[in-house]
Tab-separated table of C-alpha atoms and ligand atoms in Angstrom:
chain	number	residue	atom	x	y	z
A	1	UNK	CA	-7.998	-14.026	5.382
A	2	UNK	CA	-4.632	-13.178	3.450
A	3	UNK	CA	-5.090	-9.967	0.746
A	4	UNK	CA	-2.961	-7.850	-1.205
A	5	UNK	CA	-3.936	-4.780	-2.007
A	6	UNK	CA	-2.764	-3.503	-5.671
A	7	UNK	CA	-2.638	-0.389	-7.300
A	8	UNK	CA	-0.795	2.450	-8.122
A	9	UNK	CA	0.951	5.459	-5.944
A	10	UNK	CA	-1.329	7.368	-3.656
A	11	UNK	CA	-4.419	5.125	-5.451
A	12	UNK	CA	-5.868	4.945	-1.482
A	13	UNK	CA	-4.032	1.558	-0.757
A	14	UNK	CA	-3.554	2.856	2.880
A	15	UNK	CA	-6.757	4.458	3.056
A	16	UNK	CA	-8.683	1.448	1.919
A	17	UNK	CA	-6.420	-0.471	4.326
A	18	UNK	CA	-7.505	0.750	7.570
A	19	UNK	CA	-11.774	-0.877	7.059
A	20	UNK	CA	-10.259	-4.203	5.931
A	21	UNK	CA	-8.062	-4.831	8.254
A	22	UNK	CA	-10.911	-3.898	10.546
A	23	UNK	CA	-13.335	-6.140	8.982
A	24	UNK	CA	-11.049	-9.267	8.698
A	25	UNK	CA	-9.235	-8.639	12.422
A	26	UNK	CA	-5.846	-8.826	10.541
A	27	UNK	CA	-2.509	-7.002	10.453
A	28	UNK	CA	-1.857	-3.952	8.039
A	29	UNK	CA	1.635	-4.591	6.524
A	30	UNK	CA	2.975	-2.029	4.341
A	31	UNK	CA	6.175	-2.138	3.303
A	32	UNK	CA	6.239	1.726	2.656
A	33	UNK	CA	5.482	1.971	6.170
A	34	UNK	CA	8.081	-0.469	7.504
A	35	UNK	CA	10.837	1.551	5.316
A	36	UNK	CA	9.648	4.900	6.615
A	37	UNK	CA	9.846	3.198	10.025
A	38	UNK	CA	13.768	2.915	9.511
A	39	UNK	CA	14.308	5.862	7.890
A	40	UNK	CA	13.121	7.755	11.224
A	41	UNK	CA	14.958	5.272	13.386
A	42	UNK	CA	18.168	6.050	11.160
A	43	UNK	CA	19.277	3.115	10.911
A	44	UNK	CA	21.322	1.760	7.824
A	45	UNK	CA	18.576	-0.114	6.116
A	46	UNK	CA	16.585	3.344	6.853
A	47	UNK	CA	19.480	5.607	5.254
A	48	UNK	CA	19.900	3.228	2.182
A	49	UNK	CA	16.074	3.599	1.684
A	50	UNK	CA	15.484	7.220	1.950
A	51	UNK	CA	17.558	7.799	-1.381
A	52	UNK	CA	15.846	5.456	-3.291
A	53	UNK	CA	12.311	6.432	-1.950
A	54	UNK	CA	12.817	9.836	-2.630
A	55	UNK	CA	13.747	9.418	-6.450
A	56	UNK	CA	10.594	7.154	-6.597
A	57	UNK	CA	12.513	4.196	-7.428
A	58	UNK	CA	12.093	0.324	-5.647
A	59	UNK	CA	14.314	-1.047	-2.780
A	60	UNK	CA	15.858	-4.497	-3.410
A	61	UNK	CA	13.665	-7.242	-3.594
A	62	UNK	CA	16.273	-9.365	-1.030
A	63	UNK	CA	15.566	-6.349	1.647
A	64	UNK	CA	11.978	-6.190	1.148
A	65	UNK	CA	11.832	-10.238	1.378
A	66	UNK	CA	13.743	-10.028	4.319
A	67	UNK	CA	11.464	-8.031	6.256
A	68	UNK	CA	8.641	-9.212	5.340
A	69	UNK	CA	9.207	-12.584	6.218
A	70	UNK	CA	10.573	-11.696	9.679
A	71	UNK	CA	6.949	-9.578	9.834
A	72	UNK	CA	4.556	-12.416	8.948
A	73	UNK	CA	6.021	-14.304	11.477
A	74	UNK	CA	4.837	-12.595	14.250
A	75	UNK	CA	1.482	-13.821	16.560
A	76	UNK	CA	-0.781	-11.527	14.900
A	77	UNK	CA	-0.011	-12.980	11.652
A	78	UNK	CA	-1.946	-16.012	12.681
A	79	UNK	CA	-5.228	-14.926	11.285
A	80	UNK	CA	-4.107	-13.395	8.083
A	81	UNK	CA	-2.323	-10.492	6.708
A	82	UNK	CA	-3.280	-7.333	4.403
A	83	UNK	CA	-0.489	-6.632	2.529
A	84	UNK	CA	-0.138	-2.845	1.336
A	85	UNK	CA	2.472	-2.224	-1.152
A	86	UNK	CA	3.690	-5.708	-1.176
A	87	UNK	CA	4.581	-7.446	-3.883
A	88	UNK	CA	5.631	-4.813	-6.123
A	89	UNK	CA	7.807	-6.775	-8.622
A	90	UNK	CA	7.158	-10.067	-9.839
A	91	UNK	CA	10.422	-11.695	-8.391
A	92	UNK	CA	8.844	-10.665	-5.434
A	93	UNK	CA	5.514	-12.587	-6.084
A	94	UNK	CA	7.405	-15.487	-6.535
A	95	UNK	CA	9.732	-15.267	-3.723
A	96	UNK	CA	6.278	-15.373	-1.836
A	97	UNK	CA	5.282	-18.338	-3.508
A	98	UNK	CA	8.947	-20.374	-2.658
A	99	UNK	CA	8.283	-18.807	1.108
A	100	UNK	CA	4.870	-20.394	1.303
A	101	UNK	CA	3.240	-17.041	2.158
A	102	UNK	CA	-0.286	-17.553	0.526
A	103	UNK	CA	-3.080	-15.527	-0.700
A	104	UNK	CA	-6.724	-15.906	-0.998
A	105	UNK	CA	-7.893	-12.566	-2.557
A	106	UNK	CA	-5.944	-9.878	-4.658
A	107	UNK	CA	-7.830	-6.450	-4.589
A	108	UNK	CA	-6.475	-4.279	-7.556
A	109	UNK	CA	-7.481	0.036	-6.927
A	110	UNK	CA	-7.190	1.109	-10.177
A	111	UNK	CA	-7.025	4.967	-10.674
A	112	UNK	CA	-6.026	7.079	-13.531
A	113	UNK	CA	-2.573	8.626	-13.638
A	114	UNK	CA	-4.044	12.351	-13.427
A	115	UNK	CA	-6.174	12.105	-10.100
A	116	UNK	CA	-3.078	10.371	-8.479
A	117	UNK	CA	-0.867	13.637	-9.036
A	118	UNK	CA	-4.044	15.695	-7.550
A	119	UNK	CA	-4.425	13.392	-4.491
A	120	UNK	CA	-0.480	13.435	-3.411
A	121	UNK	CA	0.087	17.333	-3.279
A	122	UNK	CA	-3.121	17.056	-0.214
A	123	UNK	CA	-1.791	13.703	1.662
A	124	UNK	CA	-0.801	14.684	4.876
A	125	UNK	CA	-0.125	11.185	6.902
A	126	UNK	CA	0.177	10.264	10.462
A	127	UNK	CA	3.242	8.658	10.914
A	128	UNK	CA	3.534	6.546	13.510
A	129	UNK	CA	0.223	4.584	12.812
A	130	UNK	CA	0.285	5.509	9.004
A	131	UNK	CA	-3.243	6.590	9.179
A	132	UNK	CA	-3.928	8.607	5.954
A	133	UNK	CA	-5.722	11.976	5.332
A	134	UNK	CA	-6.233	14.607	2.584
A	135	UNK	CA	-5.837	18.046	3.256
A	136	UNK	CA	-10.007	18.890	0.597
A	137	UNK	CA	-10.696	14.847	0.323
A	138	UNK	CA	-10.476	13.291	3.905
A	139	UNK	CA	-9.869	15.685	6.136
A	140	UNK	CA	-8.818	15.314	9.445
A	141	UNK	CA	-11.080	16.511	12.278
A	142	UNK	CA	-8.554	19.101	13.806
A	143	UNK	CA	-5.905	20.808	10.684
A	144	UNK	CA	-2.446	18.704	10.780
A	145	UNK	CA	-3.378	16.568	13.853
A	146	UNK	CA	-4.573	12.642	13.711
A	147	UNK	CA	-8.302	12.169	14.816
A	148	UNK	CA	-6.585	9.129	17.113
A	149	UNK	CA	-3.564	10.756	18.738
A	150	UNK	CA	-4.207	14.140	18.372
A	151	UNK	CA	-0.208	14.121	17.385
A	152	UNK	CA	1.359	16.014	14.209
A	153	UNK	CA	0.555	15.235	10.901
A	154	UNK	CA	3.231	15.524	8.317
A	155	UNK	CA	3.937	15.661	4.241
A	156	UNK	CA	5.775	12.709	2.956
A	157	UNK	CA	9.218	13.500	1.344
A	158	UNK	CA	8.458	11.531	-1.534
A	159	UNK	CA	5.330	13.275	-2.639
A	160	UNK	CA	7.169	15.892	-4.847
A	161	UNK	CA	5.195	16.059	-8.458
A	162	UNK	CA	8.361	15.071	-10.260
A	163	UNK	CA	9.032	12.201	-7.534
A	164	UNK	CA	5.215	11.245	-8.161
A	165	UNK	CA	5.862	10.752	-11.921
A	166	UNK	CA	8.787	8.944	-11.617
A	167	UNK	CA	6.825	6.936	-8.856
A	168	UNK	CA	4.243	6.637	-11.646
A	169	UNK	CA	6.298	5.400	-14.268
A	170	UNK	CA	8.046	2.752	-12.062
A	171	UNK	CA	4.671	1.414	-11.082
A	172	UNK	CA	3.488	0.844	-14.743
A	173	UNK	CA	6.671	-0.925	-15.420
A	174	UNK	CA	7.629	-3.116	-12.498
A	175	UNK	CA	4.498	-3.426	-10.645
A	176	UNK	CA	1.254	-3.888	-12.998
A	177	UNK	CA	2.548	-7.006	-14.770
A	178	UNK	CA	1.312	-8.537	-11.232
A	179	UNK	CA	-2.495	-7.642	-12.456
A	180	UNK	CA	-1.757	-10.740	-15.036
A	181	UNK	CA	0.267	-13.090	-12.519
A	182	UNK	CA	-2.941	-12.603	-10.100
A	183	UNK	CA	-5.534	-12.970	-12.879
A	184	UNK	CA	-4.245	-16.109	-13.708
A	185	UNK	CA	-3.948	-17.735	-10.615
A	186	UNK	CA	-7.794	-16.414	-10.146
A	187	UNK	CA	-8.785	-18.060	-13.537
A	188	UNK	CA	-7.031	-21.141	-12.339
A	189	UNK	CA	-9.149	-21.122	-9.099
A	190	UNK	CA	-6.117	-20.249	-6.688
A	191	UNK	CA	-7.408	-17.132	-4.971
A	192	UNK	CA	-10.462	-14.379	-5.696
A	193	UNK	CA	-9.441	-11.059	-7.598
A	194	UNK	CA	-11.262	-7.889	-7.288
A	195	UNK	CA	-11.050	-5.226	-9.171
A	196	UNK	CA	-12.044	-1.788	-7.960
A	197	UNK	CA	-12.635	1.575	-9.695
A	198	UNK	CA	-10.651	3.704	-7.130
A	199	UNK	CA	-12.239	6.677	-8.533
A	200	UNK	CA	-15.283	8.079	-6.158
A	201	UNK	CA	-15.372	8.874	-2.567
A	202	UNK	CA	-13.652	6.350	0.251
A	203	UNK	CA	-17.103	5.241	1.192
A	204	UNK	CA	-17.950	3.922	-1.903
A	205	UNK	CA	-14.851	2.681	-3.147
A	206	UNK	CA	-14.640	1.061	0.580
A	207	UNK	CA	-17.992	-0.845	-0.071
A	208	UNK	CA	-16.913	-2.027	-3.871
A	209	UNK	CA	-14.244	-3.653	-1.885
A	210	UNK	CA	-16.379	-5.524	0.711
A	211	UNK	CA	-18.837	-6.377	-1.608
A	212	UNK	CA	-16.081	-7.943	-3.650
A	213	UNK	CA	-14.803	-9.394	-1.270
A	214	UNK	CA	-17.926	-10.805	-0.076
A	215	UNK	CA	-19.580	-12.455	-3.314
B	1	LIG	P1	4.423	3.044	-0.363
B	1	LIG	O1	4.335	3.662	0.951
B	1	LIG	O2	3.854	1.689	-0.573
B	1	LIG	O3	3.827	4.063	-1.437
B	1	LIG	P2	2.937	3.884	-2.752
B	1	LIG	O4	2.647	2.530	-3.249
B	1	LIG	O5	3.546	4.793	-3.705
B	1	LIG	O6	1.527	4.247	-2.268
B	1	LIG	P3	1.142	5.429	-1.388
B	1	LIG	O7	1.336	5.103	0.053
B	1	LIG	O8	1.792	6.675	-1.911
B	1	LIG	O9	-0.406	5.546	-1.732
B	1	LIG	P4	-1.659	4.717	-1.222
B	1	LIG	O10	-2.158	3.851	-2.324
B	1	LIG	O11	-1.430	4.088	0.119
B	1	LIG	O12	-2.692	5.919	-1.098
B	1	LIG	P5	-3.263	6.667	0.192
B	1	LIG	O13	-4.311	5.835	0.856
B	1	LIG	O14	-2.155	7.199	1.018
B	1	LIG	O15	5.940	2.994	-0.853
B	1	LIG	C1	6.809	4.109	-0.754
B	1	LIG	C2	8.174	3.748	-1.306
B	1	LIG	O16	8.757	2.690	-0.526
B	1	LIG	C3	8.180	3.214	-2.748
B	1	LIG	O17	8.202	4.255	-3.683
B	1	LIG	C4	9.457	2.359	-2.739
B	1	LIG	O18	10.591	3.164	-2.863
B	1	LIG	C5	9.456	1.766	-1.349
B	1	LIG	N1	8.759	0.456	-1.290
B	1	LIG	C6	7.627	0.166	-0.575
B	1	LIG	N2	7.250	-1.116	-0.729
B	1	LIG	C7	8.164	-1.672	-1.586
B	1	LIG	C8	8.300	-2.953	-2.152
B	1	LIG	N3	7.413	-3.950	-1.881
B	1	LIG	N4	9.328	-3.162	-2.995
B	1	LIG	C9	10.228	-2.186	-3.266
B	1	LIG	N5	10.143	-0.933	-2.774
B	1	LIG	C10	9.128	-0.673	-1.929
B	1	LIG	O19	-4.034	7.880	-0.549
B	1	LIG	C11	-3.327	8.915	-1.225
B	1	LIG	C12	-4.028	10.270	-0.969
B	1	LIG	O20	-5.306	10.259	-1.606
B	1	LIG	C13	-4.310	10.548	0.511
B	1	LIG	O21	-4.146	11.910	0.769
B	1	LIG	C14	-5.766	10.115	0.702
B	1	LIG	O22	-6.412	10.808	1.766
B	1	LIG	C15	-6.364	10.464	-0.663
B	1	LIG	N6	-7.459	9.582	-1.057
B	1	LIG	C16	-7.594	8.244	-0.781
B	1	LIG	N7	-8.731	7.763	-1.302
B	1	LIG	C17	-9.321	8.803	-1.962
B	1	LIG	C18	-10.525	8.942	-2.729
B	1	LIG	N8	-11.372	7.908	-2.927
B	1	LIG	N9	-10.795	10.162	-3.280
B	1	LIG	C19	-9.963	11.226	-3.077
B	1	LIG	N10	-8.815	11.155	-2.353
B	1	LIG	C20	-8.495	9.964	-1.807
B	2	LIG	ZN1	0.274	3.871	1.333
């Protein structure tokens, strides 16, 4: 099975993440998490990155491309993929397309503007994995430690209300024009859309999904 998951900053992309890829046997890839993964390496991709991620804006398409295409060709690619965060513009859409990296379902989160600034001021994420918690909506079993690894939770850098906004604003512009791209190729029988209300508790927005998915 190859998904993307769509939707908005903090809409519970990485939450939802972690039952799919469960479910289907497949590989999480989030770009977010790949580009936080260099910025705590330090290396010069990472260093380029951390500016633009903390004003909220979008790294180049060519260096998201790039990675991704050295990602999907790894072993456990072979079943699928769940893309997180990926594609956020359309010229990166159709770079997928010219790479022959297909899709069969498109799941679209869709959660208003207001609950997103609530939910980022509680995420506290685990970095290494990029297992997701919220400090009132999904706690973690012990405060500030991952329910795996028992290791350190921390506050992403880039979830400042101002850098949210801007996050926000970037999304609606650059980003949602991909609801139409996928809803066409769905009306023209290329791959299954679902469409989510990612307002409610994980649980239930976790079984919208499946049951999507499913039908
Ligand atoms: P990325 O890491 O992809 O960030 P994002 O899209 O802004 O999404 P988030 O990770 O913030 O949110 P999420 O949807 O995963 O929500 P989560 O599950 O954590 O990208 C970061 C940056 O990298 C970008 O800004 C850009 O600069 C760069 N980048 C990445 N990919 C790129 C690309 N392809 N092209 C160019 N640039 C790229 O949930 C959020 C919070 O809400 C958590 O605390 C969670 O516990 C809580 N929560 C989840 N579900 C619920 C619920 N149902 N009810 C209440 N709370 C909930
Ligand atoms: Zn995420």
């Amino acid at each position: 099975m190859r998904i993307i998951l769509l939707g908005g900053p903090g809409a519970g992309k990485g939450t939802q993440a972690n039952f799919i890829k469960e479910k289907y046997n497949i590989p999480q890839i989030s770009t977010g998490d790949m580009l936080r993964a260099h910025v705590k390496a330090g290396t010069e991709l990472g260093k380029a990155a951390k500016k633009i991620m903390d004003e909220g804006g979008l790294v180049s398409d060519d260096i998201i491309m790039g990675m991704v295409k050295e990602r999907i060709k790894e072993d456990d690619c072979k079943n699928g993929y769940l893309f997180d965060g990926f594609p956020r513009t359309i010229p990166q859409a159709e770079a997928m397309k010219e790479a022959n990296i297909g899709i069969d379902a498109v799941v679209e989160i869709d959660v208003p503007d207001e609950e997103i600034i609530k939910r980022m001021s509680g995420r506290r994420v685990h970095l290494p994995s990029g297992r997701t918690y919220h400090i009132v909506f999904n706690p973690p079993k012990v405060e500030g430690k991952d329910d795996v690894t028992g290791e350190d939770l921390i506050q992403r850098d880039d979830d400042q209300e101002d850098t949210v906004k801007e996050r926000l604003r970037i999304y609606h512009d650059q980003t949602e024009p991909l609801i139409d791209f996928y809803s066409r190729e769905a009306d023209a029988g290329q791959l299954k859309y679902v469409k989510v209300d990612g307002v409610g508790s994980v649980e239930e927005i976790r079984d919208a999904i499946f049951s999507g998915l499913d039908s």
